[in-house]
Amino acid sequence: MANKLIGEMGLHTKISNIFAARNIITAKDALSMPEFELMELIDVGMKETKSAVALISEATSPPCQSARSLLERKVENEHLSGHLPTHLKGLDETLCGGIPCGVLTELVGPPGIGKSQFCMKLALSASFPAAYGGLDGRVVYIDVESKFSSRRVIEMGLESFPEVFHLKGMAQEMAGRILVLRPTSLANFTESIQELKDSILQNQVKLLVIDSMTALLSGENKQGAQRQHQLGWHISFLKSLAEFSRIPIVVTNQVRSQNRDETSQYSFQATLKDGLQEHTKTYDSHLVAALGINWAHAVTIRLVLEAKSGQRIIKVAKSPMSPPLAFPFHITSAGISLLSDKGTELKGPGINTIHARGHSDMINFHGECS
Amino acid sequence: MEAWRLPLSSSIRGKLISAGYTSLSSISSVSSSDLARDANITEDEAFEILKLANQSSGSSSYNGSGSLINGAKNAWDMLHEEESLPRITTSCSDLDNILGGGISCRDVTEIGGVPGIGKTQIGIQLSVNVQIPREFGGLGGKAIYIDTEGSFMVERALQIAEACVEDMEEYTGYMHKHFKANQLQMKPKDILENIFYFRVCSYTEQIALVNHLDKFISENKDVKVVIVDSITFHFRQDFDDLVQRTRVLSEMALKFMKLAKKFSLAVVLLNQVTTKYTEGSFQLALALGDSWSHSCTNRVILYWNGDERYAYIDKSPSLPSASASYTVTSRGLRNSSSSSKRVKMM
């Protein structure tokens, strides 16, 4: 929409020519500057400039829909009302059906907690036919750290969906639908996802998994602001990819330790003194999600996997339609399974902090790293 | 005032000045045909210039209301206007109290906070609450929801709409018992029907839409709230030239203010958070920079305080700085202190 050509908007020929002469070809060129500046540039009166801008704006504006038609379209078009079930009853209920389509879902947690296991299970269930709760389509699995194990995926399939997997040729077909990419650099990854954008619909790709986003960026040399800018481009691109193709995109993120000078307070909070203790200094974990606050704003659903006193917990840290519930889980040969479908509701700082206590002896399951 | 301050195209301005018309008084004292001949411009152009010059210098004729300057209003009249201004409830009475009754119409309010604090929740709650009919103390209006990040979950809007209708029906039931009251006609799907949703995918579309809103709202006069979720997203990543960005943003803020005043509606801009290095340490601040923070009339910051979500009035011309707690429940925004689930009706 931003690249719509001004020449095709039905403007008066005289103005149209002036725009072209000043190299203002697309709507983006015309609208990226304040009206006064535009008027100076094209040397035309204020009234004419305003009406030209009004016409360009009307042509470039996105269409309007009522929220009701949005809901109806979602229910009609998308299978399972636009969710990918995780087959974890408590989690699916909280998320109103499963991982939502059309938005970014993030899995963040300390190493070895089970993020890749979760992703592999999701990839498998997405490849299933609709009758078994799948999306009946291909899955693109971007495996940056070589954590994908087809042997493990088949094992998960055999254990959790025996009736499907034991049918002749099913295992081969399901596994055949999962396409694994191992990009060697960020540029490589960028190229691949750009290619993907064009071919998603034709190739029936129904899920995109990126494991992990952090590893892609940490390999680059750029620091600070440049890196944030790069990430910014990827954020916009992935979001628009998810929305445009209405598929769920699951991204895993790592954790890092919190710097001493990092804070979570506003300037007025120091003077406010609401009478509550300085809890920010007494947290027992120094871990935060990597990739920064900009990324945290961009993801729609954030699932935190953590370990507290030897128990693994998955919690819904950010979701516009669910309360912040935490579920205990463990990893079996069938993948991740919840120990209880009734989650405990979290409050305040407990929602966003990440714990890794009592975790180091749990890393290796079956000798395979998760 | 000088002639070069008039909003004219540069070539016409150049011709005026080279013909010797440097001040407004010199322009307004001459007729349009003389001006056209002297400055070598057409009669129509001269007429336009004279009109502009007269507007800018201000006529000294008295208006019916006794104002000295065109367009000025006296403070007493404004007080009456302000008091009768309707406000949109947030469904949380503590929050409404610190806001002076709710989100005020005719104003631009900026609400910012960390991810997950409830900005989108407030946005959806307001777009439902603006539709509460007048008999129940609401505005009976419609809502425009401009979504720049894809955070609008329509299932959640349905949930909140259903809770709102239930609360209204409960109130009607009470009224029925004690007074004669009409049956509630509104259904949750009707509420969704009155939320105009726009999905914006780039800053160009955002600017275009803001420009286009004037026409859209003229055709849909019932719209009483415009929510932008979030104002920041596209401007944060795609704009390279920060100086340009500031200028474009301030122009956008002015347009919003004009819309708010012209159509008497509330504009709510949701903003994200960034870290800033001030006074020797890192602190949280709302995004888009210092210049932007001047642009909005009211500013509310949502933050975590211990276990609870709080809202703080950071900037307002008439309200004192205060904070109040709120919670996000399955029925929408509610008070955190009260155990009752009822929405306080005005």
XYZ file of C-alpha atoms in Angstrom:
716
model
C 0.000 0.000 0.000
C 2.825 2.332 0.792
C 4.304 1.726 -2.612
C 1.203 2.651 -4.511
C 2.072 4.803 -7.487
C 0.861 8.366 -7.411
C 0.487 8.302 -11.151
C -2.355 5.824 -10.842
C -4.387 7.639 -8.224
C -6.427 9.828 -10.476
C -4.845 13.132 -9.522
C -5.163 16.143 -11.749
C -2.624 15.793 -14.556
C -0.878 19.045 -13.703
C -0.197 17.991 -10.110
C 0.669 14.497 -11.195
C 3.359 15.809 -13.489
C 4.770 18.078 -10.827
C 5.072 15.144 -8.434
C 6.809 13.062 -11.046
C 9.197 15.886 -11.887
C 10.204 16.163 -8.218
C 10.775 12.411 -8.036
C 7.797 11.751 -5.774
C 6.614 8.507 -7.288
C 5.002 6.461 -4.530
C 2.610 7.326 -1.737
C 5.466 6.764 0.695
C 7.509 9.546 -0.898
C 4.653 11.997 -0.657
C 3.548 11.208 2.863
C 6.940 10.905 4.543
C 7.260 14.636 4.972
C 5.082 17.241 6.648
C 2.623 19.011 4.344
C 4.422 22.313 4.607
C 7.629 20.781 3.329
C 5.790 19.109 0.482
C 4.267 22.400 -0.487
C 7.696 24.007 -0.582
C 9.081 21.188 -2.638
C 6.443 21.167 -5.353
C 5.910 24.916 -5.333
C 2.131 24.778 -5.358
C -0.416 26.603 -3.187
C -1.486 25.279 0.230
C -5.054 24.467 -0.775
C -3.919 22.438 -3.769
C -1.303 20.609 -1.746
C -3.839 19.732 0.914
C -6.315 18.345 -1.588
C -3.605 16.335 -3.340
C -2.493 14.883 -0.006
C -6.101 14.112 0.898
C -6.562 12.191 -2.329
C -3.303 10.293 -1.944
C -4.185 9.489 1.660
C -7.587 8.166 0.769
C -6.116 5.927 -1.887
C -3.402 4.627 0.429
C -5.529 4.061 3.517
C -6.204 0.504 4.541
C -9.798 -0.711 4.148
C -12.220 -0.610 7.019
C -13.889 -3.675 8.484
C -16.199 -4.011 11.414
C -14.950 -6.195 14.255
C -17.961 -8.390 13.665
C -17.011 -9.204 10.093
C -13.495 -9.889 11.330
C -14.855 -12.514 13.706
C -17.106 -14.065 11.113
C -14.353 -14.288 8.574
C -12.040 -15.910 11.100
C -14.551 -18.559 12.038
C -15.416 -19.268 8.411
C -12.031 -19.374 6.776
C -9.652 -20.666 9.304
C -9.654 -24.220 10.350
C -10.207 -24.670 14.089
C -10.971 -20.948 14.293
C -7.401 -20.020 13.629
C -5.502 -21.965 16.258
C -2.958 -24.765 16.247
C -3.678 -27.085 19.173
C -0.675 -28.000 21.295
C -2.416 -31.104 22.653
C -1.718 -29.826 26.153
C -5.210 -29.470 27.485
C -4.624 -26.759 30.082
C -2.540 -24.648 27.732
C -4.959 -24.988 24.824
C -7.842 -23.927 27.011
C -5.992 -20.879 28.256
C -5.031 -19.817 24.760
C -8.590 -20.297 23.486
C -7.732 -23.218 21.252
C -3.974 -23.281 20.901
C -1.191 -21.276 19.274
C -3.015 -18.533 17.340
C -2.609 -18.074 13.608
C -1.473 -14.816 12.111
C 0.686 -13.661 15.014
C 4.097 -14.280 16.546
C 4.331 -16.635 19.495
C 7.536 -16.712 21.476
C 8.988 -19.496 23.603
C 11.661 -18.286 25.967
C 13.633 -20.129 28.639
C 17.009 -21.251 29.913
C 18.993 -23.807 27.922
C 17.846 -27.377 28.107
C 14.407 -26.615 29.426
C 12.476 -28.042 26.509
C 11.925 -25.296 23.949
C 13.135 -27.325 20.988
C 11.176 -30.346 22.195
C 8.051 -28.215 22.260
C 8.765 -26.935 18.766
C 9.341 -30.381 17.349
C 6.077 -31.593 18.799
C 4.260 -28.596 17.341
C 5.819 -29.200 13.938
C 4.635 -32.761 14.044
C 1.094 -31.973 15.060
C 0.803 -29.301 12.392
C 1.625 -31.822 9.713
C -1.245 -34.091 10.731
C -4.515 -34.240 8.843
C -7.337 -32.131 10.227
C -9.129 -35.101 11.714
C -6.303 -35.564 14.196
C -6.123 -31.921 15.178
C -3.462 -30.870 12.695
C -3.284 -28.204 10.034
C -2.782 -30.688 7.232
C 0.078 -28.867 5.662
C 3.786 -28.397 5.409
C 5.952 -27.043 8.154
C 9.086 -24.989 7.660
C 11.467 -25.530 10.563
C 14.407 -23.149 10.667
C 16.947 -24.939 12.814
C 19.811 -22.579 13.610
C 21.571 -24.604 16.271
C 21.062 -28.048 14.768
C 18.701 -29.187 17.449
C 16.192 -30.863 15.212
C 16.286 -34.626 15.454
C 14.080 -36.600 13.098
C 14.554 -39.684 15.190
C 13.105 -37.844 18.155
C 10.185 -36.556 16.103
C 9.260 -40.040 14.951
C 9.574 -41.285 18.506
C 7.218 -38.543 19.681
C 4.787 -39.431 16.943
C 4.767 -43.104 17.757
C 4.205 -42.478 21.444
C 1.578 -39.767 21.283
C -0.414 -40.668 18.194
C 0.009 -44.422 17.869
C -3.189 -44.936 15.904
C -2.036 -42.576 13.176
C 1.607 -43.400 13.117
C 1.301 -47.116 12.881
C -0.651 -46.836 9.641
C 1.449 -47.752 6.681
C 3.412 -44.915 5.200
C 1.974 -42.326 7.563
C 5.210 -41.741 9.396
C 6.984 -41.127 6.142
C 4.342 -38.745 4.880
C 4.130 -36.747 8.088
C 7.850 -36.466 8.476
C 8.051 -35.639 4.799
C 5.985 -32.546 5.367
C 8.470 -31.008 7.750
C 11.106 -29.030 5.825
C 14.205 -28.292 7.839
C 16.429 -25.341 6.954
C 19.825 -24.735 8.507
C 20.855 -21.164 7.655
C 24.521 -20.422 8.012
C 24.189 -16.719 8.646
C 21.657 -13.976 9.183
C 21.871 -12.966 5.545
C 21.161 -16.539 4.530
C 18.170 -16.625 6.835
C 16.881 -13.303 5.520
C 17.068 -14.585 1.984
C 15.226 -17.763 2.857
C 12.344 -16.070 4.577
C 11.972 -13.609 1.746
C 11.760 -16.519 -0.659
C 9.283 -18.166 1.635
C 6.966 -15.201 1.561
C 6.206 -15.749 -2.074
C 5.734 -19.468 -1.921
C 3.845 -20.007 1.331
C 0.384 -20.175 -0.101
C 1.170 -22.324 -3.126
C 3.154 -24.830 -1.111
C 0.589 -25.151 1.658
C 2.971 -24.145 4.399
C 0.944 -23.989 7.581
C 3.526 -23.349 10.292
C 6.878 -21.618 10.548
C 9.193 -22.425 13.434
C 12.391 -20.454 14.063
C 14.689 -22.120 16.605
C 16.261 -19.898 17.763
C 16.080 -16.235 16.842
C 18.750 -15.239 19.332
C 21.332 -17.549 17.866
C 20.841 -15.947 14.454
C 21.544 -12.479 15.740
C 24.337 -13.347 18.102
C 26.399 -14.595 15.225
C 26.620 -11.151 13.721
C 29.353 -8.643 14.447
C 27.255 -5.527 14.651
C 26.643 -3.964 18.022
C 24.091 -1.804 19.741
C 21.936 0.404 17.592
C 22.772 -1.244 14.291
C 21.771 -4.578 15.694
C 18.503 -3.217 17.009
C 17.806 -1.815 13.586
C 18.431 -5.178 11.944
C 16.191 -6.883 14.412
C 13.585 -4.216 13.764
C 13.439 -5.132 10.106
C 13.040 -8.814 10.902
C 10.314 -8.086 13.430
C 8.246 -6.153 10.894
C 8.821 -8.720 8.230
C 7.871 -11.711 10.352
C 4.781 -10.001 11.662
C 3.555 -9.082 8.240
C 4.394 -12.564 6.970
C 2.305 -14.121 9.732
C -0.620 -11.871 9.071
C -0.538 -11.954 5.349
C -0.443 -15.742 5.159
C -2.532 -16.372 8.333
C -0.131 -18.994 9.654
C 1.233 -19.273 13.187
C 4.905 -18.375 13.589
C 6.669 -19.799 16.628
C 10.035 -18.330 17.594
C 12.299 -19.457 20.390
C 14.383 -17.037 22.379
C 17.169 -17.503 24.853
C 17.843 -15.894 28.191
C 20.650 -13.712 29.353
C 21.685 -12.348 32.684
C 20.427 -8.981 33.724
C 22.943 -6.156 33.911
C 23.387 -4.451 37.209
C 22.369 -1.103 35.805
C 19.251 -2.435 34.203
C 16.090 -1.349 35.845
C 12.384 -1.615 35.463
C 11.310 1.695 36.886
C 10.036 4.977 35.571
C 11.369 8.304 36.760
C 8.215 9.072 38.724
C 8.332 5.802 40.651
C 11.241 6.903 42.763
C 9.220 9.813 44.082
C 5.911 7.994 44.282
C 6.789 5.618 47.135
C 3.612 3.615 47.005
C 4.544 1.981 50.244
C 5.656 -1.313 48.777
C 9.075 -2.767 49.344
C 11.853 -2.586 46.805
C 11.099 -5.940 45.372
C 13.112 -5.262 42.283
C 16.349 -5.741 44.157
C 15.411 -8.983 45.822
C 14.644 -11.231 42.867
C 16.260 -14.582 43.063
C 16.946 -14.944 39.391
C 19.108 -12.771 37.238
C 17.735 -13.962 33.968
C 15.763 -12.014 31.429
C 14.679 -12.824 27.914
C 17.201 -11.842 25.279
C 16.548 -9.636 22.235
C 15.361 -6.580 24.138
C 12.202 -4.699 24.949
C 11.343 -3.871 21.377
C 11.083 -7.578 20.597
C 9.042 -8.103 23.767
C 6.518 -5.586 22.485
C 6.371 -7.202 19.073
C 5.440 -10.747 20.043
C 1.799 -11.331 20.715
C 2.046 -14.400 22.926
C 5.002 -15.107 25.156
C 5.342 -18.530 26.759
C 8.051 -18.741 29.397
C 9.558 -22.123 30.246
C 11.452 -22.149 33.487
C 12.599 -24.343 36.338
C 11.832 -23.618 39.944
C 13.128 -25.893 42.689
C 13.536 -28.756 40.322
C 10.088 -28.446 38.764
C 9.687 -27.364 35.138
C 6.948 -24.826 34.575
C 5.423 -23.336 31.454
C 3.673 -20.040 31.944
C 1.702 -17.702 29.747
C 3.591 -14.483 30.385
C 1.951 -12.351 27.738
C -1.324 -12.990 26.006
C -4.099 -10.595 25.131
C -6.772 -13.123 25.820
C -5.591 -15.216 28.719
C -4.778 -14.649 32.350
C -1.146 -15.340 33.362
C -1.361 -19.030 34.260
C 1.508 -21.385 35.028
C 1.458 -25.141 34.466
C 3.974 -27.692 35.697
C 5.253 -30.022 32.971
C 7.729 -32.761 32.291
C 9.295 -34.253 29.212
C 8.571 -37.838 28.282
C 9.181 -39.916 25.216
C 5.946 -38.506 23.860
C 7.233 -34.969 24.155
C 6.080 -32.361 26.628
C 3.129 -33.176 28.829
C 1.487 -31.160 31.556
C 1.403 -32.528 35.056
C -1.738 -30.593 35.825
C -4.305 -28.970 33.557
C -5.290 -26.471 36.174
C -2.867 -23.619 36.084
C -1.931 -21.412 38.978
C -2.467 -17.738 38.407
C 0.599 -15.564 38.689
C 0.876 -12.029 39.878
C 3.168 -9.131 39.286
C 6.853 -9.787 39.011
C 6.322 -13.544 38.926
C 4.938 -13.242 35.434
C 8.006 -11.937 33.711
C 10.924 -13.251 35.715
C 12.632 -16.399 34.536
C 13.947 -18.925 37.002
C 16.533 -21.568 36.395
C 16.991 -22.945 39.896
C 17.546 -26.596 40.457
C 17.755 -27.107 36.761
C 21.268 -28.152 35.922
C 20.679 -31.814 36.663
C 17.715 -32.024 34.338
C 19.331 -31.106 31.057
C 19.931 -34.400 29.389
C 16.940 -36.504 28.604
C 17.811 -39.821 27.034
C 21.245 -38.412 26.513
C 19.844 -36.111 23.814
C 20.104 -32.427 24.469
C 16.820 -30.531 24.164
C 3.455 40.410 10.502
C 5.690 39.827 7.544
C 4.514 38.671 4.180
C 6.941 35.789 3.983
C 5.051 34.081 6.803
C 1.955 33.524 4.676
C 1.368 29.950 3.521
C 2.025 30.514 -0.160
C 4.032 28.672 -2.716
C 7.576 29.952 -2.908
C 7.405 31.364 -6.422
C 4.371 33.503 -5.655
C 5.931 34.652 -2.431
C 9.076 35.545 -4.310
C 7.065 37.646 -6.776
C 5.260 39.458 -3.970
C 8.432 40.369 -2.190
C 10.258 41.480 -5.285
C 7.278 43.723 -6.102
C 7.807 45.422 -2.751
C 5.004 43.889 -0.622
C 6.901 42.821 2.445
C 4.395 43.441 5.202
C 0.774 42.483 5.608
C -0.399 46.044 5.981
C 0.935 46.873 2.548
C -0.986 43.953 1.047
C -4.298 44.565 2.734
C -4.428 48.189 1.725
C -4.324 47.447 -1.988
C -7.005 46.064 -4.309
C -6.660 42.678 -5.958
C -6.295 44.018 -9.491
C -3.487 46.373 -8.459
C -1.750 43.555 -6.645
C -2.096 41.308 -9.671
C -0.567 43.900 -11.966
C 2.299 44.825 -9.650
C 3.380 41.371 -8.730
C 2.780 39.827 -12.140
C 0.297 37.202 -10.897
C -3.254 36.339 -11.928
C -6.319 38.021 -10.394
C -7.431 34.798 -8.726
C -4.069 34.392 -7.037
C -4.167 37.992 -5.862
C -7.620 37.473 -4.417
C -6.456 34.406 -2.503
C -3.500 36.319 -1.096
C -5.720 39.141 0.097
C -8.025 36.657 1.784
C -5.110 35.019 3.574
C -3.641 38.352 4.596
C -6.922 39.495 6.107
C -7.351 36.270 8.037
C -3.851 36.441 9.485
C -3.916 40.029 10.597
C -7.233 39.463 12.304
C -10.194 41.716 11.886
C -11.107 43.989 14.675
C -14.839 43.511 14.189
C -16.768 42.259 17.193
C -18.410 38.883 17.204
C -21.807 38.200 18.709
C -20.158 36.737 21.817
C -18.072 39.860 22.310
C -14.649 38.470 21.390
C -11.903 40.754 20.307
C -10.162 38.270 18.092
C -11.765 35.975 15.593
C -12.195 32.475 16.957
C -11.409 33.238 20.612
C -13.702 32.047 23.372
C -13.807 33.353 26.882
C -12.892 31.094 29.777
C -16.349 31.159 31.401
C -18.004 29.743 28.273
C -15.259 27.153 28.042
C -15.875 26.084 31.642
C -19.473 25.257 30.833
C -18.380 23.339 27.775
C -15.789 21.372 29.716
C -18.159 20.428 32.485
C -20.740 19.098 30.125
C -18.163 17.025 28.284
C -19.025 13.367 28.271
C -16.369 10.921 29.432
C -15.790 7.290 28.509
C -15.648 4.950 31.487
C -12.816 2.430 31.734
C -14.996 0.005 33.745
C -12.643 0.454 36.675
C -13.991 3.080 39.047
C -10.634 3.767 40.704
C -9.126 4.498 37.328
C -12.124 6.604 36.344
C -11.707 8.642 39.507
C -8.133 9.655 38.851
C -9.104 10.449 35.256
C -11.801 12.801 36.441
C -14.636 10.481 35.447
C -13.099 8.648 32.517
C -11.278 9.343 29.277
C -12.328 12.802 28.193
C -13.685 13.497 24.752
C -12.163 16.372 22.777
C -8.705 15.444 24.111
C -5.790 13.340 23.006
C -4.721 10.900 25.722
C -1.522 8.872 25.471
C -1.341 5.601 27.401
C 1.971 3.783 27.591
C 3.477 0.815 29.396
C 5.665 -2.268 29.256
C 4.569 -5.255 27.201
C 1.844 -7.247 28.856
C 0.620 -4.542 31.217
C -2.755 -4.176 29.539
C -2.596 -1.417 26.924
C -4.507 -3.386 24.294
C -6.949 -4.454 27.012
C -7.726 -0.828 27.829
C -8.065 -0.076 24.134
C -10.582 -2.866 23.601
C -12.448 -1.976 26.812
C -12.807 1.645 25.701
C -14.015 0.679 22.242
C -16.766 -1.377 23.907
C -17.602 1.126 26.645
C -18.053 4.039 24.264
C -21.086 2.155 22.960
C -22.900 2.020 26.314
C -26.257 3.665 25.575
C -27.145 7.046 27.042
C -29.806 5.547 29.317
C -26.995 3.732 31.118
C -24.804 6.780 31.426
C -22.665 6.143 28.342
C -22.134 7.948 25.075
C -23.944 5.628 22.715
C -21.212 6.123 20.148
C -19.057 4.043 17.836
C -15.343 3.301 17.892
C -12.455 3.319 15.441
C -9.651 0.888 16.285
C -6.432 1.399 14.350
C -4.259 -1.660 14.801
C -0.610 -1.267 13.792
C 0.778 -4.391 15.400
C -1.916 -7.003 14.958
C -2.600 -7.148 18.686
C -6.374 -6.810 18.378
C -7.806 -10.228 19.217
C -11.410 -10.240 18.123
C -12.270 -13.148 20.439
C -11.209 -11.018 23.385
C -13.349 -8.119 22.142
C -16.297 -10.511 22.013
C -15.593 -11.634 25.584
C -15.531 -8.047 26.825
C -18.641 -7.159 24.836
C -20.537 -10.090 26.316
C -19.545 -9.082 29.835
C -20.655 -5.514 29.163
C -24.064 -6.655 27.919
C -24.454 -8.943 30.939
C -23.682 -6.091 33.300
C -26.170 -3.851 31.548
C -28.848 -6.537 31.674
C -28.243 -7.006 35.367
C -28.685 -3.278 35.859
C -31.853 -3.306 33.740
C -33.203 -6.158 35.823
C -32.663 -4.081 38.925
C -34.309 -1.071 37.326
C -37.240 -3.214 36.197
C -37.906 -4.307 39.718
C -37.930 -0.826 41.165
C -38.768 1.448 38.269
C -40.213 1.062 34.861
C -37.290 0.680 32.496
C -36.889 -0.373 28.891
C -35.542 -3.758 27.896
C -31.951 -3.761 26.699
C -31.739 -4.054 22.928
C -28.027 -4.406 22.490
C -26.381 -7.749 21.802
C -22.633 -8.521 21.882
C -22.452 -8.970 18.100
C -23.997 -5.517 17.673
C -21.212 -4.106 19.767
C -18.643 -5.713 17.486
C -20.480 -4.316 14.490
C -19.846 -0.790 15.747
C -16.088 -1.120 16.067
C -14.456 0.070 12.837
C -11.197 -1.821 12.526
C -8.251 -0.708 10.396
C -5.091 -2.751 10.052
C -2.109 -0.546 9.264
C 1.028 -2.179 7.884
C 3.493 0.677 7.482
C 4.010 4.237 8.626
C 2.879 5.491 5.220
C -0.478 3.803 5.727
C -0.635 5.225 9.220
C -0.117 8.776 7.982
C -2.526 8.236 5.098
C -5.197 6.919 7.426
C -4.861 9.833 9.831
C -5.271 12.205 6.902
C -8.273 10.269 5.692
C -10.002 10.088 9.097
C -11.482 13.558 8.695
C -13.520 12.413 5.731
C -14.339 9.032 7.271
C -15.633 10.503 10.506
C -17.668 13.132 8.652
C -19.459 10.228 7.046
C -19.798 8.324 10.348
C -20.676 11.017 12.834
C -21.375 8.546 15.655
C -17.707 7.761 16.158
C -16.762 8.983 19.607
C -13.387 7.356 20.183
C -10.352 6.687 18.012
C -7.856 4.220 19.432
C -4.406 3.741 17.890
C -2.629 0.548 19.025
C 0.188 1.372 18.965
C 1.315 4.732 17.671
C 4.942 3.666 17.986
C 5.436 0.443 16.171
C 6.086 1.509 12.608
C 7.836 4.700 13.515
C 10.300 2.886 15.696
C 11.777 0.586 13.142
C 11.201 1.934 9.673
C 12.127 5.567 9.988
C 15.821 6.260 9.492
C 15.926 10.021 9.725
C 15.024 10.925 13.290
C 14.634 14.627 12.652
C 12.173 13.942 9.875
C 10.392 11.480 12.121
C 9.894 14.083 14.819
C 8.393 16.514 12.325
C 6.047 13.948 10.852
C 4.978 12.808 14.315
C 4.193 16.321 15.501
C 2.129 16.949 12.420
C 0.249 13.735 13.136
C -0.348 14.773 16.745
C -1.780 18.096 15.571
C -4.100 16.321 13.182
C -5.357 14.112 15.989
C -5.987 17.150 18.153
C -7.895 18.799 15.369
C -10.023 15.677 14.919
C -10.714 15.508 18.635
C -11.834 19.117 18.787
C -13.769 19.130 15.542
C -15.844 16.015 16.173
C -15.804 16.082 20.006
C -14.330 12.639 20.242
C -11.630 11.064 22.390
C -8.344 10.063 20.810
C -6.400 7.399 22.700
C -2.841 6.694 21.549
C -1.138 3.613 22.963
C 2.630 3.859 23.215
C 5.482 1.480 23.905
C 8.356 1.789 26.308
C 12.089 2.223 25.905
C 15.039 2.634 28.211
C 16.648 6.025 28.571
C 19.883 6.979 30.230
C 19.170 9.949 32.501
C 20.660 11.187 35.751
C 23.305 8.563 35.802
C 21.098 5.513 35.434
C 18.861 3.731 33.014
C 15.195 4.418 33.375
C 12.050 3.436 31.580
C 10.376 6.059 29.479
C 7.721 6.111 26.806
C 9.029 5.705 23.291
C 9.277 8.183 20.413
C 11.483 10.716 22.134
C 11.282 13.937 24.061
C 9.619 16.034 21.383
C 6.755 13.596 21.089
C 6.159 13.694 24.827
C 5.086 17.309 24.423
C 2.533 16.513 21.760
C -0.243 14.844 23.726
C -2.526 16.653 26.098
C -2.854 13.876 28.640
C -0.487 11.091 29.484
C -1.126 7.962 31.516
C 1.627 5.466 32.329
C 0.758 1.876 33.217
C 3.247 0.076 35.427
C 3.767 -2.816 37.825
C 3.851 -2.019 41.508
C 4.487 -5.151 43.485
C 1.818 -7.594 42.441
C -0.603 -5.122 41.026
C -1.077 -3.126 37.876
C -1.178 0.594 38.404
C -1.979 3.595 36.253
C -0.298 6.942 36.871
C -1.418 10.324 35.517
C 1.878 11.655 34.265
C 0.674 14.715 32.417
C -2.660 16.499 32.435
C -3.701 20.149 32.301
C -6.432 19.751 34.901
C -5.934 16.533 36.879
C -3.503 16.062 39.753
C -0.804 13.393 39.483
C -2.269 10.309 41.046
C -2.083 6.594 40.650
C -4.707 3.902 40.952
C -4.637 0.161 40.673
C -6.644 -1.938 38.251
C -6.870 -5.565 37.190
C -7.513 -7.342 33.946
C -10.135 -10.057 34.336
C -11.870 -12.317 31.881
C -14.630 -9.710 31.759
C -12.251 -6.868 30.986
C -10.783 -4.103 33.121
C -12.019 -3.954 36.694
C -11.143 -2.569 40.101
C -8.588 -4.569 41.945
C -9.640 -3.700 45.466
C -13.319 -4.480 45.273
C -14.341 -8.101 45.236
C -17.568 -7.357 43.435
C -17.656 -7.982 39.722
C -20.243 -5.338 39.019
C -19.417 -2.397 36.827
C -20.191 0.872 38.473
C -22.893 2.565 36.396
C -23.011 6.325 36.425
